[in-house]
CSV table of C-alpha atoms in Angstrom, one decimal:
chain,number,residue,atom,x,y,z
N,19,UNK,CA,-13.9,-11.0,5.9
N,20,UNK,CA,-11.1,-11.1,8.3
N,21,UNK,CA,-9.0,-8.2,9.2
N,22,UNK,CA,-9.5,-5.0,6.8
N,23,UNK,CA,-7.5,-5.0,3.7
N,24,UNK,CA,-7.6,-1.4,3.1
N,25,UNK,CA,-4.4,-0.1,2.2
N,26,UNK,CA,-2.5,-3.4,2.5
N,27,UNK,CA,0.0,-3.9,0.0
N,28,UNK,CA,-0.6,-7.1,-1.9
N,29,UNK,CA,1.7,-8.6,-4.4
N,30,UNK,CA,0.4,-11.2,-6.8
N,31,UNK,CA,2.6,-13.1,-9.0
N,32,UNK,CA,1.1,-14.4,-12.5
N,33,UNK,CA,-1.4,-11.8,-12.3
N,34,UNK,CA,-1.9,-11.3,-15.9
N,35,UNK,CA,-4.7,-13.7,-16.4
N,36,UNK,CA,-6.9,-16.5,-14.6
N,37,UNK,CA,-6.8,-16.9,-10.9
N,38,UNK,CA,-4.4,-14.2,-10.3
N,39,UNK,CA,-6.5,-11.6,-12.1
N,40,UNK,CA,-9.5,-12.5,-10.1
N,41,UNK,CA,-7.6,-12.4,-6.8
N,42,UNK,CA,-6.3,-8.8,-7.9
N,43,UNK,CA,-9.8,-7.9,-8.6
N,44,UNK,CA,-11.4,-8.8,-5.4
N,45,UNK,CA,-8.2,-7.5,-3.3
N,46,UNK,CA,-8.7,-4.3,-5.0
N,47,UNK,CA,-12.4,-4.2,-3.9
N,48,UNK,CA,-11.7,-4.6,-0.4
N,49,UNK,CA,-9.4,-1.3,-0.6
N,50,UNK,CA,-5.8,-3.0,-0.8
N,51,UNK,CA,-3.1,-1.6,-3.0
N,52,UNK,CA,-2.5,-4.4,-5.7
N,53,UNK,CA,0.8,-5.0,-7.2
N,54,UNK,CA,0.6,-7.0,-10.3
N,55,UNK,CA,3.3,-9.0,-11.4
N,56,UNK,CA,4.0,-11.3,-14.4
N,57,UNK,CA,5.9,-11.7,-17.4
N,58,UNK,CA,3.4,-10.2,-20.1
N,59,UNK,CA,3.5,-6.5,-19.8
N,60,UNK,CA,0.8,-5.7,-22.1
N,61,UNK,CA,-1.8,-8.0,-20.3
N,62,UNK,CA,-0.6,-6.3,-16.9
N,63,UNK,CA,-1.0,-2.7,-18.5
N,64,UNK,CA,-4.7,-4.0,-19.9
N,65,UNK,CA,-5.7,-5.3,-16.5
N,66,UNK,CA,-4.3,-2.2,-14.7
N,67,UNK,CA,-6.5,-0.2,-16.8
N,68,UNK,CA,-9.6,-2.0,-16.4
N,69,UNK,CA,-9.4,-2.1,-12.7
N,70,UNK,CA,-8.6,1.5,-12.5
N,71,UNK,CA,-11.8,2.4,-14.7
N,72,UNK,CA,-14.0,-0.3,-13.0
N,73,UNK,CA,-12.8,-0.1,-9.4
N,74,UNK,CA,-10.7,3.3,-9.3
N,75,UNK,CA,-8.2,0.8,-7.9
N,76,UNK,CA,-4.7,1.5,-6.3
N,77,UNK,CA,-2.7,-0.5,-8.7
N,78,UNK,CA,0.8,-1.0,-10.2
N,79,UNK,CA,2.5,-3.5,-12.6
N,80,UNK,CA,5.9,-4.9,-12.6
N,81,UNK,CA,7.2,-7.4,-15.0
N,82,UNK,CA,8.6,-10.6,-13.4
N,83,UNK,CA,9.5,-14.0,-14.5
N,84,UNK,CA,9.7,-16.0,-11.4
N,85,UNK,CA,11.9,-18.4,-13.1
N,86,UNK,CA,14.7,-16.0,-13.0
N,87,UNK,CA,15.4,-16.2,-9.4
N,88,UNK,CA,18.7,-14.1,-9.9
N,89,UNK,CA,16.4,-11.1,-10.7
N,90,UNK,CA,13.9,-11.3,-8.0
N,91,UNK,CA,15.7,-9.4,-5.6
N,92,UNK,CA,16.1,-6.5,-7.5
N,93,UNK,CA,12.3,-6.7,-8.4
N,94,UNK,CA,11.5,-6.7,-4.6
N,95,UNK,CA,13.8,-3.7,-4.0
N,96,UNK,CA,12.0,-1.8,-6.7
N,97,UNK,CA,8.4,-2.8,-5.1
N,98,UNK,CA,9.4,-2.2,-1.5
N,99,UNK,CA,7.7,-3.7,1.6
N,100,UNK,CA,4.5,-5.8,1.1
N,101,UNK,CA,2.0,-6.9,3.7
N,102,UNK,CA,0.6,-10.0,1.6
N,103,UNK,CA,2.3,-12.1,-1.1
N,104,UNK,CA,0.3,-14.6,-3.2
N,105,UNK,CA,2.5,-16.9,-5.0
N,106,UNK,CA,0.3,-17.5,-7.8
N,107,UNK,CA,2.7,-18.1,-10.8
N,108,UNK,CA,2.5,-21.5,-12.0
N,109,UNK,CA,2.2,-24.0,-14.7
N,110,UNK,CA,1.8,-27.7,-15.3
N,111,UNK,CA,2.1,-30.1,-18.6
N,112,UNK,CA,0.3,-33.5,-18.3
N,113,UNK,CA,2.2,-36.2,-19.9
N,114,UNK,CA,3.4,-39.8,-18.8
N,115,UNK,CA,6.6,-39.7,-16.8
N,116,UNK,CA,8.7,-41.6,-19.7
N,117,UNK,CA,7.7,-38.7,-22.3
N,118,UNK,CA,8.0,-35.8,-20.0
N,119,UNK,CA,11.0,-33.8,-21.0
N,120,UNK,CA,14.0,-32.9,-18.7
N,121,UNK,CA,13.5,-29.3,-20.0
N,122,UNK,CA,9.9,-29.3,-19.0
N,123,UNK,CA,10.7,-30.8,-15.5
N,124,UNK,CA,13.3,-27.9,-15.2
N,125,UNK,CA,11.1,-25.4,-16.0
N,126,UNK,CA,8.3,-26.5,-13.6
N,127,UNK,CA,10.5,-26.6,-10.7
N,128,UNK,CA,11.8,-23.2,-11.8
N,129,UNK,CA,8.6,-21.6,-11.9
N,130,UNK,CA,6.3,-23.5,-9.3
N,131,UNK,CA,9.0,-24.1,-6.6
N,132,UNK,CA,12.2,-22.2,-6.7
N,133,UNK,CA,10.4,-18.8,-8.1
N,134,UNK,CA,7.9,-19.3,-5.1
N,135,UNK,CA,10.5,-19.8,-2.3
N,136,UNK,CA,12.7,-16.9,-3.7
N,137,UNK,CA,9.9,-14.4,-3.7
N,138,UNK,CA,8.9,-15.6,-0.1
N,139,UNK,CA,12.4,-15.0,0.9
N,140,UNK,CA,12.4,-11.5,-0.5
N,141,UNK,CA,9.1,-10.7,1.2
N,142,UNK,CA,9.8,-12.3,4.8
N,143,UNK,CA,12.1,-9.9,6.2
N,144,UNK,CA,9.8,-6.9,6.3
N,145,UNK,CA,6.9,-9.1,7.7
N,146,UNK,CA,8.9,-10.6,10.6
N,147,UNK,CA,10.2,-7.1,11.6
N,148,UNK,CA,6.6,-5.7,11.4
N,149,UNK,CA,5.2,-8.8,13.0
N,150,UNK,CA,2.6,-8.8,10.6
N,151,UNK,CA,2.2,-10.6,7.2
N,152,UNK,CA,0.6,-13.3,5.1
N,153,UNK,CA,2.2,-15.6,2.7
N,154,UNK,CA,-0.3,-17.4,0.4
N,155,UNK,CA,1.1,-20.1,-1.7
N,156,UNK,CA,-1.1,-21.4,-4.6
N,157,UNK,CA,-0.7,-25.2,-4.4
N,158,UNK,CA,-3.2,-27.9,-5.7
N,159,UNK,CA,-4.9,-31.0,-4.8
N,160,UNK,CA,-2.3,-32.6,-7.2
N,161,UNK,CA,0.0,-31.9,-4.2
N,162,UNK,CA,-2.3,-34.3,-2.0
N,163,UNK,CA,-3.2,-37.1,-4.1
N,164,UNK,CA,-1.1,-38.3,-7.1
N,165,UNK,CA,-2.7,-39.0,-10.6
N,166,UNK,CA,-1.1,-40.5,-13.7
N,167,UNK,CA,0.5,-38.1,-16.3
N,168,UNK,CA,1.2,-35.4,-13.9
N,169,UNK,CA,4.2,-36.8,-12.1
N,170,UNK,CA,6.4,-33.5,-12.7
N,171,UNK,CA,3.5,-31.0,-11.8
N,172,UNK,CA,2.6,-33.2,-8.7
N,173,UNK,CA,5.9,-33.3,-7.4
N,174,UNK,CA,6.2,-29.6,-7.8
N,175,UNK,CA,3.0,-29.2,-5.7
N,176,UNK,CA,4.3,-31.7,-3.2
N,177,UNK,CA,7.2,-29.6,-2.7
N,178,UNK,CA,5.2,-26.4,-2.2
N,179,UNK,CA,3.0,-28.1,0.4
N,180,UNK,CA,6.2,-29.5,2.1
N,181,UNK,CA,8.0,-26.0,2.2
N,182,UNK,CA,4.7,-24.2,3.4
N,183,UNK,CA,4.2,-26.6,6.2
N,184,UNK,CA,7.7,-26.1,7.5
N,185,UNK,CA,7.6,-22.4,7.1
N,186,UNK,CA,4.5,-22.1,8.9
N,187,UNK,CA,6.0,-23.7,11.9
N,188,UNK,CA,9.0,-21.8,11.7
N,189,UNK,CA,7.1,-18.5,11.8
N,190,UNK,CA,4.3,-19.8,14.7
N,191,UNK,CA,5.7,-17.5,17.1
N,192,UNK,CA,5.5,-14.5,14.9
N,193,UNK,CA,2.6,-12.3,13.2
N,194,UNK,CA,3.2,-13.8,10.0
N,195,UNK,CA,0.6,-16.2,8.7
N,196,UNK,CA,1.4,-18.9,5.8
N,197,UNK,CA,-1.7,-20.2,3.9
N,198,UNK,CA,-1.7,-23.0,1.4
N,199,UNK,CA,-4.3,-22.9,-1.4
N,200,UNK,CA,-5.2,-26.5,-2.7
N,201,UNK,CA,-7.8,-26.4,-5.7
N,202,UNK,CA,-8.8,-29.0,-8.1
N,203,UNK,CA,-9.1,-28.1,-11.8
N,204,UNK,CA,-10.2,-24.5,-12.3
N,205,UNK,CA,-11.7,-22.9,-15.4
N,206,UNK,CA,-8.6,-20.8,-16.6
N,207,UNK,CA,-6.0,-20.8,-19.4
N,208,UNK,CA,-3.8,-23.1,-17.4
N,209,UNK,CA,-5.2,-26.0,-19.4
N,210,UNK,CA,-4.4,-24.9,-22.9
N,211,UNK,CA,-0.7,-25.5,-21.8
N,212,UNK,CA,-1.3,-28.4,-19.4
N,213,UNK,CA,-3.7,-30.4,-21.4
N,214,UNK,CA,-2.7,-30.0,-25.0
N,215,UNK,CA,-4.9,-32.7,-26.3
N,216,UNK,CA,-7.9,-31.5,-24.4
N,217,UNK,CA,-8.7,-35.0,-23.3
N,218,UNK,CA,-8.6,-33.9,-19.3
N,219,UNK,CA,-10.8,-30.8,-19.8
N,220,UNK,CA,-13.3,-32.9,-21.8
N,221,UNK,CA,-13.5,-35.7,-19.0
N,222,UNK,CA,-13.5,-33.2,-15.8
N,223,UNK,CA,-15.1,-30.1,-17.3
N,224,UNK,CA,-18.3,-30.1,-15.6
N,225,UNK,CA,-16.5,-30.5,-12.3
N,226,UNK,CA,-14.1,-27.4,-12.8
N,227,UNK,CA,-13.9,-24.6,-10.4
N,228,UNK,CA,-15.1,-21.2,-11.0
N,229,UNK,CA,-12.2,-18.9,-10.8
N,230,UNK,CA,-14.2,-16.2,-9.0
N,231,UNK,CA,-15.3,-18.2,-6.3
N,232,UNK,CA,-11.8,-19.6,-5.8
N,233,UNK,CA,-10.5,-15.8,-5.8
N,234,UNK,CA,-13.3,-14.9,-3.5
N,235,UNK,CA,-12.5,-17.3,-1.0
N,236,UNK,CA,-8.7,-16.7,-1.0
N,237,UNK,CA,-9.2,-12.9,-0.4
N,238,UNK,CA,-11.7,-13.5,2.4
N,239,UNK,CA,-9.1,-15.3,4.5
N,240,UNK,CA,-6.1,-12.8,3.9
N,241,UNK,CA,-4.7,-11.6,7.0
N,242,UNK,CA,-6.2,-14.3,8.9
N,243,UNK,CA,-4.7,-17.3,10.2
N,244,UNK,CA,-6.0,-19.9,7.9
N,245,UNK,CA,-3.8,-23.1,7.5
N,246,UNK,CA,-5.5,-24.2,4.1
N,247,UNK,CA,-8.0,-23.6,1.7
N,248,UNK,CA,-9.3,-27.1,0.1
N,249,UNK,CA,-11.5,-26.9,-2.9
N,250,UNK,CA,-13.9,-28.6,-3.9
N,251,UNK,CA,-14.7,-30.4,-0.6
N,252,UNK,CA,-15.5,-33.6,-2.2
N,253,UNK,CA,-11.8,-33.8,-3.8
N,254,UNK,CA,-10.5,-32.9,-0.8
N,255,UNK,CA,-12.3,-35.9,0.8
N,256,UNK,CA,-10.8,-38.2,-1.6
N,257,UNK,CA,-7.3,-36.8,-0.7
N,258,UNK,CA,-7.8,-37.4,2.8
N,259,UNK,CA,-8.8,-40.9,2.2
N,260,UNK,CA,-5.8,-41.3,0.1
N,261,UNK,CA,-3.5,-40.4,3.0
N,262,UNK,CA,-5.0,-43.1,5.2
N,263,UNK,CA,-5.6,-45.8,2.2
N,264,UNK,CA,-3.3,-44.8,-0.5
N,265,UNK,CA,-3.3,-48.5,-2.0
N,266,UNK,CA,-7.1,-48.8,-1.8
N,267,UNK,CA,-7.9,-45.3,-3.6
N,268,UNK,CA,-5.3,-46.0,-6.3
N,269,UNK,CA,-6.9,-49.2,-7.1
N,270,UNK,CA,-10.4,-48.0,-6.8
N,271,UNK,CA,-10.0,-44.8,-8.8
N,272,UNK,CA,-7.7,-46.3,-11.4
N,273,UNK,CA,-10.2,-45.7,-14.1
N,274,UNK,CA,-10.9,-42.2,-13.2
N,275,UNK,CA,-7.3,-41.2,-12.7
N,276,UNK,CA,-6.3,-42.4,-16.3
N,277,UNK,CA,-8.9,-40.0,-17.9
N,278,UNK,CA,-6.2,-37.1,-18.0
């Protein structure tokens, strides 16, 4: 564990389930005050109750749809200053580029990119003023290596990585850290929407990451100057090779990539 999280105020978007829920649990176990943000109020309330019963956690909820960027400023004014922002809200839909709808394109960018940027802008002034804070952006290995049937999702995650890398340099003279988390597939509800036919999960199910392991890793680096978390290691190795030899990897991995 890096610096103590006791009494640190942590806002987690997309906290009503999956990875966001597990990050909330692990953060609360470290003594943080957790602010759960998501669209589904009933699930937020249920999670808050469980965390209170099991962990005696300091926890509050706020309904937030990050795609509605015009509402984010008001939400952050209600929340007040935070020490750590985990931009976890996001979704994907796996379809060939020709079949992907413009509506899905718009929705994915609104949530995965514009919402993330808007939340970050609202959190940063206080962090910079106190010269301490941490922005944690949940990106994806998809932001590092492109695969078929995920052109829109991959584009959003490339955008998240580009934004995060630039922001990190802008904040390098401050005490505010920026970390990107680049996991491969995780066993969460994400794939109920992303993989409607179930083909991708069937192909890669045995390699999927445990959300508890991913969440534990994320919480372990909070308030430390960690540039990236890349999971699993073997997939990140392929991503690194892809940066060096893209044509070779695309050719060698053609069959595997098309299993989505």
